[in-house]
mmCIF file of C-alpha atoms in Angstrom:
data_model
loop_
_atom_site.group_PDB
_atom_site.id
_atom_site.type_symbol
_atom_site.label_atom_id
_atom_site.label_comp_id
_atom_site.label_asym_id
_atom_site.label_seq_id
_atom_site.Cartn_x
_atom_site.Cartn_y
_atom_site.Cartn_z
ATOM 1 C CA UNK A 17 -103.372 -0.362 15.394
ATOM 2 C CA UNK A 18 -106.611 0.461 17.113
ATOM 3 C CA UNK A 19 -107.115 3.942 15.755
ATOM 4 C CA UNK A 20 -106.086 2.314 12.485
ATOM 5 C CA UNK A 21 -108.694 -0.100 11.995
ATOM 6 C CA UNK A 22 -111.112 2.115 13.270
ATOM 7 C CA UNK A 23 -110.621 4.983 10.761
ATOM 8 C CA UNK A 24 -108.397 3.448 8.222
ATOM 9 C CA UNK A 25 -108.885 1.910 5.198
ATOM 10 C CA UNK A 26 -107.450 -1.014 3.564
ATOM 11 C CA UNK A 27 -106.822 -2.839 6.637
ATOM 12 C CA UNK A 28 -108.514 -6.590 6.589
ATOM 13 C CA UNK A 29 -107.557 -7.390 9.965
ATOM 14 C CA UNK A 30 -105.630 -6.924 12.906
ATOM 15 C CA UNK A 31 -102.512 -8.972 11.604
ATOM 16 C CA UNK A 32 -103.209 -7.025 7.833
ATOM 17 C CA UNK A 33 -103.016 -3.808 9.844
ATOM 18 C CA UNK A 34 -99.855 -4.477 11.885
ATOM 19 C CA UNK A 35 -97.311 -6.090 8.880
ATOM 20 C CA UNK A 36 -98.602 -2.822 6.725
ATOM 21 C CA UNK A 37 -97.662 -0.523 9.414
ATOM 22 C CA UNK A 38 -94.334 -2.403 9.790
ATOM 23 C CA UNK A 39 -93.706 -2.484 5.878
ATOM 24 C CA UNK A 40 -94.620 1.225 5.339
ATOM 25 C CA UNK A 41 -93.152 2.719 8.345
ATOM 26 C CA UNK A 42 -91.618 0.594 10.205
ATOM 27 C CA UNK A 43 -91.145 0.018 13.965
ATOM 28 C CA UNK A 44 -91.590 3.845 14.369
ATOM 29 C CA UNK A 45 -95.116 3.605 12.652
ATOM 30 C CA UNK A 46 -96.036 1.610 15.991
ATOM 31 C CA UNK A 47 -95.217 5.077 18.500
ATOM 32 C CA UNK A 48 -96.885 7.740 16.430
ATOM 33 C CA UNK A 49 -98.910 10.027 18.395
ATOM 34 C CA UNK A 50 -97.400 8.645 21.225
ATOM 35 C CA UNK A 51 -96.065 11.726 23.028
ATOM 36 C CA UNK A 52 -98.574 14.261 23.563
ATOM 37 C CA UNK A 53 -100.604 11.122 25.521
ATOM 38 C CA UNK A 54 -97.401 9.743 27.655
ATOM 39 C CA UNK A 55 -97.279 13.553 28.572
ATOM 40 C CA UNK A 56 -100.698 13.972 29.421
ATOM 41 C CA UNK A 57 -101.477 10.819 31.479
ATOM 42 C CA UNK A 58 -100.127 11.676 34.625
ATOM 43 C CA UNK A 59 -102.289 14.483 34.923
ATOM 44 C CA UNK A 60 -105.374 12.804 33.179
ATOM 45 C CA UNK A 61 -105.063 9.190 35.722
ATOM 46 C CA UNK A 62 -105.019 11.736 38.744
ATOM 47 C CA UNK A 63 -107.991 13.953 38.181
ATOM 48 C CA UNK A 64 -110.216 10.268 37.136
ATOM 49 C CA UNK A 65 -109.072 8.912 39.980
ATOM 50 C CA UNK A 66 -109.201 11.459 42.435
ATOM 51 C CA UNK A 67 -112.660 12.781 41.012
ATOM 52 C CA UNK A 68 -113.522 8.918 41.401
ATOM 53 C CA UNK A 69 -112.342 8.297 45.133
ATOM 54 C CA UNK A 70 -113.433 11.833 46.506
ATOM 55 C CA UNK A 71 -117.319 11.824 44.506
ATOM 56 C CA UNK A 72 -117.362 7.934 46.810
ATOM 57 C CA UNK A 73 -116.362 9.597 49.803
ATOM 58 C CA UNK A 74 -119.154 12.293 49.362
ATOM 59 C CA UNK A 75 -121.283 9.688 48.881
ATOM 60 C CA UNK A 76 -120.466 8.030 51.834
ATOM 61 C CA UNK A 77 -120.943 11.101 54.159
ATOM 62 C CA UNK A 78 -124.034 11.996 53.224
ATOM 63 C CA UNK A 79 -125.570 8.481 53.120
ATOM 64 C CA UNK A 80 -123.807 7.123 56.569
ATOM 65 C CA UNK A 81 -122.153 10.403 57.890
ATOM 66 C CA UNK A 82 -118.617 8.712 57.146
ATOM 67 C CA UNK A 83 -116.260 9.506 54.016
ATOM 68 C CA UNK A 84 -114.844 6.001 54.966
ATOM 69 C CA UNK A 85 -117.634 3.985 55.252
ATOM 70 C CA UNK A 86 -117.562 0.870 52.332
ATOM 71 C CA UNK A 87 -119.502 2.182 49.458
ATOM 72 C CA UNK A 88 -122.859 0.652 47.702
ATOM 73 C CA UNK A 89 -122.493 -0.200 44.412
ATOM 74 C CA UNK A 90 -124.894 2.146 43.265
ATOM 75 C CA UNK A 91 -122.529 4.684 45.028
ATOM 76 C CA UNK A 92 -119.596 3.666 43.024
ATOM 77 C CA UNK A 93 -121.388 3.546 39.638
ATOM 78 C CA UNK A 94 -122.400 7.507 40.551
ATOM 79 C CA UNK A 95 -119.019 8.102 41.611
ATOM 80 C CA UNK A 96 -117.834 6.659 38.144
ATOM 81 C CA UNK A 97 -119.816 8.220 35.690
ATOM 82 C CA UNK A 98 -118.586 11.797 37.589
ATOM 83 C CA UNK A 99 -115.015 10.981 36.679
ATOM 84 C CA UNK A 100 -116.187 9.988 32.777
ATOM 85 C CA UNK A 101 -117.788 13.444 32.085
ATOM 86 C CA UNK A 102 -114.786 15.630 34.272
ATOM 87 C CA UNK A 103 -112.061 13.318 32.711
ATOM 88 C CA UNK A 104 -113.607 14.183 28.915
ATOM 89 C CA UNK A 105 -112.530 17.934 29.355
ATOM 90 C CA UNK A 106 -108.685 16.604 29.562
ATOM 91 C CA UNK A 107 -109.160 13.685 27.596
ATOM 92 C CA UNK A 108 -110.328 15.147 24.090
ATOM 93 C CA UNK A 109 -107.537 17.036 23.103
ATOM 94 C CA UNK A 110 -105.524 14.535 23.441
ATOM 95 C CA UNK A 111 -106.961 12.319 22.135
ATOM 96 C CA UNK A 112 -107.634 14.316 18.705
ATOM 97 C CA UNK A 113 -103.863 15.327 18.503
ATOM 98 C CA UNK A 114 -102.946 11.669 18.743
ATOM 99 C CA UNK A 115 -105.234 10.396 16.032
ATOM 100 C CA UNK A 116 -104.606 12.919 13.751
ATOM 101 C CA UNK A 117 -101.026 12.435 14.045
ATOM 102 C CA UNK A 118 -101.140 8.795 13.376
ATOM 103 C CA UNK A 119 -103.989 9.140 10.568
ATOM 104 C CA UNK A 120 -102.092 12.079 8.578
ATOM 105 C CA UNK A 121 -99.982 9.433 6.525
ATOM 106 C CA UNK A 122 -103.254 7.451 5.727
ATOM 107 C CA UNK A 123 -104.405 7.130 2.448
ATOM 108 C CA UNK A 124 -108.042 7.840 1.965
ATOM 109 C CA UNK A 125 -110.343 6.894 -0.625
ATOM 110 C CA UNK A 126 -114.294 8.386 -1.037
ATOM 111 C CA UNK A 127 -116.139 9.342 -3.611
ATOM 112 C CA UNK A 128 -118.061 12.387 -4.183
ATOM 113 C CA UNK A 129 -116.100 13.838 -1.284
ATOM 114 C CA UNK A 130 -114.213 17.151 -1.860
ATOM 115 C CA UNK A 131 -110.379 16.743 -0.424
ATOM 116 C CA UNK A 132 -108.540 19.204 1.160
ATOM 117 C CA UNK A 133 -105.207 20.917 -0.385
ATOM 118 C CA UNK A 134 -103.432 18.600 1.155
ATOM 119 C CA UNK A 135 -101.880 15.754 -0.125
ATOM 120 C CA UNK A 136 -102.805 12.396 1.692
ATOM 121 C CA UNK A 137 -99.654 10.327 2.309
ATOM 122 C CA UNK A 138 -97.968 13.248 3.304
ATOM 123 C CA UNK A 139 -97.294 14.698 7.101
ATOM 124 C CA UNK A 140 -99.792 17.293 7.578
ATOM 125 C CA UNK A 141 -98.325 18.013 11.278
ATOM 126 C CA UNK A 142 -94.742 18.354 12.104
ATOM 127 C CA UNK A 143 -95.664 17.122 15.993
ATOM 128 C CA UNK A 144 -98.159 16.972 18.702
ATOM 129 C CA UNK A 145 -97.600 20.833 19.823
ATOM 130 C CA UNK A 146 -97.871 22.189 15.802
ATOM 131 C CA UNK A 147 -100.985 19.811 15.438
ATOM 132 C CA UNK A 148 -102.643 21.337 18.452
ATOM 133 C CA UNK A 149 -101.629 24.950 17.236
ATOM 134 C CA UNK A 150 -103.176 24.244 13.778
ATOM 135 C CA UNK A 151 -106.164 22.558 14.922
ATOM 136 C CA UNK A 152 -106.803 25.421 16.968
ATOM 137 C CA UNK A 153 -105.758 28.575 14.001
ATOM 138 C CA UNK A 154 -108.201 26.307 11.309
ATOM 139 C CA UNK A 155 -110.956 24.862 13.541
ATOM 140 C CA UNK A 156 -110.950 26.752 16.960
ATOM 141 C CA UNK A 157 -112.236 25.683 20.181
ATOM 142 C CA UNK A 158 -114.914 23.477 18.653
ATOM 143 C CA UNK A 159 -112.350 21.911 16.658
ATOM 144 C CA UNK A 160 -110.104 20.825 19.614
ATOM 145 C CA UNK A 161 -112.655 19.233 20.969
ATOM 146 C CA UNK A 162 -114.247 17.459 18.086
ATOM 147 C CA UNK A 163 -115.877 14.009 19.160
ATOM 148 C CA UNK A 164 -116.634 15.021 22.365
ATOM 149 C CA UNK A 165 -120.398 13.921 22.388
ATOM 150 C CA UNK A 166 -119.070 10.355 21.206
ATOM 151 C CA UNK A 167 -116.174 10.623 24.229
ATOM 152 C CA UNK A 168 -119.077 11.423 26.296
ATOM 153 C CA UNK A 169 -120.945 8.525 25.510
ATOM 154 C CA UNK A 170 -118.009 6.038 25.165
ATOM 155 C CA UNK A 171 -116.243 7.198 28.452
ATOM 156 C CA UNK A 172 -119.540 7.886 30.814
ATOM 157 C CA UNK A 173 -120.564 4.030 30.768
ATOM 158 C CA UNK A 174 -117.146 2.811 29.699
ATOM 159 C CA UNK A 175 -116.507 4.169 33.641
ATOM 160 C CA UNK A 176 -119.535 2.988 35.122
ATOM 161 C CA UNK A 177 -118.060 -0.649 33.856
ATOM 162 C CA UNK A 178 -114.606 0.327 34.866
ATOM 163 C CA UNK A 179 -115.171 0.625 38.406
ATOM 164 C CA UNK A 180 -117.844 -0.777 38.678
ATOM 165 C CA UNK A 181 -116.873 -4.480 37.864
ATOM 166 C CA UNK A 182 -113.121 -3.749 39.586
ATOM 167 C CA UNK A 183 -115.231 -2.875 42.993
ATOM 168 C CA UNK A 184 -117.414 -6.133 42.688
ATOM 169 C CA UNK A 185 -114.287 -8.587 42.228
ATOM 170 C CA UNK A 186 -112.055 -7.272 44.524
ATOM 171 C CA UNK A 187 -114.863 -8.029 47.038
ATOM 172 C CA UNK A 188 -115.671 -11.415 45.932
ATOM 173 C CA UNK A 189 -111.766 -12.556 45.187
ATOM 174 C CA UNK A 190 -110.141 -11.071 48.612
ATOM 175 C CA UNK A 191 -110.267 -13.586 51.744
ATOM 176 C CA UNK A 192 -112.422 -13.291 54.411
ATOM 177 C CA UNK A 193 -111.419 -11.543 57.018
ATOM 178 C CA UNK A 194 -109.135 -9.212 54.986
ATOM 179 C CA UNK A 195 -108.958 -5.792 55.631
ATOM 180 C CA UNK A 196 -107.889 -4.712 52.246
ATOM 181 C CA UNK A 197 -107.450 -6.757 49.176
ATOM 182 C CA UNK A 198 -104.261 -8.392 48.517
ATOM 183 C CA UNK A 199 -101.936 -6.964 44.924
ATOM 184 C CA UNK A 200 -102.622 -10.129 43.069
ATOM 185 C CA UNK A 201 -106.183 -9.697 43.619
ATOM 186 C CA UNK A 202 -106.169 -6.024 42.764
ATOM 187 C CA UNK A 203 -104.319 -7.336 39.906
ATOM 188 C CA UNK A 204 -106.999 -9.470 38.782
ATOM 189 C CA UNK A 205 -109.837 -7.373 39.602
ATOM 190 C CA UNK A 206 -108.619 -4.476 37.532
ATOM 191 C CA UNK A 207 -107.655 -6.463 34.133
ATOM 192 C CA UNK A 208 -111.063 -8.218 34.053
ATOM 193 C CA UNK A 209 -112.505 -4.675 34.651
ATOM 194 C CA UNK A 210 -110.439 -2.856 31.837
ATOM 195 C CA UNK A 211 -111.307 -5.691 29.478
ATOM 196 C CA UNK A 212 -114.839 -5.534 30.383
ATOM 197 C CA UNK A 213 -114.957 -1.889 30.095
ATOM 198 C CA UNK A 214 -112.793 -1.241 26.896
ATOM 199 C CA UNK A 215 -114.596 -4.107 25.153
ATOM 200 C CA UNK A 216 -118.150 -2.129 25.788
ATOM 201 C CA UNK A 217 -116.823 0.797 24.339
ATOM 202 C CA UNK A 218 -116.069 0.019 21.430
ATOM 203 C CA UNK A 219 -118.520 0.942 19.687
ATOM 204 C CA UNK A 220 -118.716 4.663 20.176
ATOM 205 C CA UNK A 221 -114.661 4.282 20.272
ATOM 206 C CA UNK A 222 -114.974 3.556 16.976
ATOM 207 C CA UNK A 223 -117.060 6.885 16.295
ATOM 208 C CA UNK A 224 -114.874 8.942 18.136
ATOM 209 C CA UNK A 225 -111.968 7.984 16.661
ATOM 210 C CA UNK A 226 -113.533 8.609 13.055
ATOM 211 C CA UNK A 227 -114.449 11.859 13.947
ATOM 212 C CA UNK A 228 -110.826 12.906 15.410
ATOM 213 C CA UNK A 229 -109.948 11.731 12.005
ATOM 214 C CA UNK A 230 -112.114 13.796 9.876
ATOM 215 C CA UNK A 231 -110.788 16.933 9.251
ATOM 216 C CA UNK A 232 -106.947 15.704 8.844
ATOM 217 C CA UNK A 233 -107.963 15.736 4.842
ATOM 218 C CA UNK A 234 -111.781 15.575 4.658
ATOM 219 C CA UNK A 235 -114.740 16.865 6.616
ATOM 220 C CA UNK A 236 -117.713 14.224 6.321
ATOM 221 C CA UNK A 237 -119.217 14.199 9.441
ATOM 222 C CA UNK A 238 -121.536 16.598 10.700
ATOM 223 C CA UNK A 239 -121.702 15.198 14.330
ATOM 224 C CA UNK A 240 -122.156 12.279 16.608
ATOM 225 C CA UNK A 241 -125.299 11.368 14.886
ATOM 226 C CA UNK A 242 -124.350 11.565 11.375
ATOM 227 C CA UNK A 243 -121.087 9.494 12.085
ATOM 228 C CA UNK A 244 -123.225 6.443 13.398
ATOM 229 C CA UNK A 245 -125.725 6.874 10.348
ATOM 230 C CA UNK A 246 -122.928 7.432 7.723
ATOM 231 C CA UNK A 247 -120.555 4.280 9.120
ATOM 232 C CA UNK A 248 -123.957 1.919 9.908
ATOM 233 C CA UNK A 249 -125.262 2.894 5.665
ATOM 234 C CA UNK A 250 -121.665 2.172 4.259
ATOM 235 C CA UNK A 251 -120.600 -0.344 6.601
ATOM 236 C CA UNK A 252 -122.696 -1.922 8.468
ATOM 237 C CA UNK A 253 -123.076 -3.313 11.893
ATOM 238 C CA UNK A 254 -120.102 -5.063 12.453
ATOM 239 C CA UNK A 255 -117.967 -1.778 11.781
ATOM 240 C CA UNK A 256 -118.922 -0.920 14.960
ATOM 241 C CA UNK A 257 -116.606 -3.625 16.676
ATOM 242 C CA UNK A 258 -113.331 -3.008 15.018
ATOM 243 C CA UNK A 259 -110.689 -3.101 17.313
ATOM 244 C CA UNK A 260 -112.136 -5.190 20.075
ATOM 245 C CA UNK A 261 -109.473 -7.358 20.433
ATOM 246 C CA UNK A 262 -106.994 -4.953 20.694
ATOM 247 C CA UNK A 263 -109.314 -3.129 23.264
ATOM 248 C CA UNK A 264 -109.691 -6.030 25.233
ATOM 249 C CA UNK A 265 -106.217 -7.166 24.968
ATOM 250 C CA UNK A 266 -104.823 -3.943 26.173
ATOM 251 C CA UNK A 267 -106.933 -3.169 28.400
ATOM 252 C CA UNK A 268 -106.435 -6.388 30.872
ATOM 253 C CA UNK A 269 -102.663 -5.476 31.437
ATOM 254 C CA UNK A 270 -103.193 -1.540 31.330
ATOM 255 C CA UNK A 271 -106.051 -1.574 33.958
ATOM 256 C CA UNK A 272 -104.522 -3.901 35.935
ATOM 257 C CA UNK A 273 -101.429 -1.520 36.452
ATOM 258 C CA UNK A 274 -103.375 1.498 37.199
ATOM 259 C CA UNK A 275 -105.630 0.234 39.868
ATOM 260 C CA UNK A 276 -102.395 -1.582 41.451
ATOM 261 C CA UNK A 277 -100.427 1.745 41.347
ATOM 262 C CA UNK A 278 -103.795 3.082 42.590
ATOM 263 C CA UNK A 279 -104.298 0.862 45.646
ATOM 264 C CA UNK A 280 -100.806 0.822 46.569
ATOM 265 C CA UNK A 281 -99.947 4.726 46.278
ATOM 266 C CA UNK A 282 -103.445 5.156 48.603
ATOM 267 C CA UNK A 283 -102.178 2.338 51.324
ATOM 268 C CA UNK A 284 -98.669 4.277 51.690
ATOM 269 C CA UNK A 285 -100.158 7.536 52.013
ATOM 270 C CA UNK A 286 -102.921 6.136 54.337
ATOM 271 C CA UNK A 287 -99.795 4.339 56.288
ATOM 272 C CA UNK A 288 -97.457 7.653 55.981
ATOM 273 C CA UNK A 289 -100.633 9.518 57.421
ATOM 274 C CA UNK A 290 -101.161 7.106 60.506
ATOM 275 C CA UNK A 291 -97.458 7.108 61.213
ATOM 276 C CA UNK A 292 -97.326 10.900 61.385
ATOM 277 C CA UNK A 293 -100.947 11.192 63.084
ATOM 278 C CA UNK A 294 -100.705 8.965 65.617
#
């Protein structure tokens, strides 16, 4: 729904957008695009997260001579923004297969604008691995990683409010005299983070995901720059913010089960560590 509304057209809302999914394509409309991602996260969660938690403990060392001491907040926010720019490298691709496979059956409607041979409303890519192969035949390197400037500047501060915020609650909602937060604060802390951090990107979500787009049919968009310009002249401001409330919404539960698995996977291995090194 989110990529939808950002790159679609036709769609008046976020209801609109789901019951003409569900009428056109049914409960499999809902999953495209779906497995190249669920493939991919693993990998992608590990090197955030582990460029994250080893940039703090660098931090930490050089400021206090200990990898363990408790981090400033201006050490976290450094610490964050280092995971947005490495995670970018895996997270493009990705990201372009998925959109394009979900915006290949969209209908699109411009004037003045030269389509490609191909029909819209018709599967352009047979799946996630022939997308990828294509991309990379028609467009090359640059193409596979198309809206990377707009990733850059979506995921760079969307991180810096990702940890960021999940660092400053867990410290304010765990008891005193706690060595460690509790799960149910972790839980917390991380949903109001994701929300907080997937509802500031939007904006530049938006772009990215119009750019991925572009080039399934059309090529309108010269760059970052000319996206913003093009979407702000034809659209407006409020473009921009399509797809909050699914940002938002998803985000609370998402975030709140990564930094759980997070915190949880660290305390075992910290426990299995102490256990083995007594």
């Amino acid at each position: 729904l989110q990529t939808r509304l950002q790159a679609g057209q036709g769609y008046g809302n976020t209801l609109n957008c789901l019951l003409t999914v569900y009428r056109n394509e049914s409960v499999a409309g809902f999953f495209k695009g779906m497995s190249f991602p669920l493939a991919s996260i693993a990998v992608y969660t590990s090197v955030v997260f582990g460029i994250f938690s080893n940039t703090q403990r660098l931090l930490s060392q050089l400021r206090h001579g200990d990898p363990d001491h408790a981090p400033a907040l201006a050490d976290v926010a450094l610490a964050s923004m280092a995971a947005g720019f490495v995670s970018v490298g895996i997270g493009t691709p990705v990201d372009l297969v998925k959109i394009r496979l979900q915006m290949q059956t969209q209908p699109y409607v411009k004037a003045n604008v030269k389509v490609n041979p191909t029909v819209p409303g018709f599967p352009v890519y047979r799946g996630p691995m022939h997308c990828f192969r294509t991309v990379l035949q028609k467009e090359g390197i640059t193409g596979i990683y198309r809206g990377m400037g707009a990733m850059l500047l979506r995921d760079v501060p969307g991180y810096c409010l990702y940890f960021v915020p999940y660092t400053f609650f867990c410290e304010r909602i765990t008891p005193d005299g706690s060595m460690s937060p509790n799960p149910s604060s972790i839980w917390l802390a991380g949903g109001v983070a994701g929300a907080i951090s997937w509802g500031a990107a939007t904006p530049m979500d938006v772009v990215k995901s119009r750019l991925q787009a572009d080039g399934v049919y059309l090529n309108k968009y010269k760059g970052t720059l000319d996206c913003i310009l093009q979407t702000y002249q034809n659209e407006g401001l409020k473009v921009f913010f399509r797809g909050i409330t699914i940002n938002a919404v998803r985000g609370f539960p998402m975030s709140s089960a990564m930094f759980l698995g997070y915190e949880l996977s660290l305390n075992a291995m910290k426990r299995h560590q102490t256990d083995t090194n007594p």
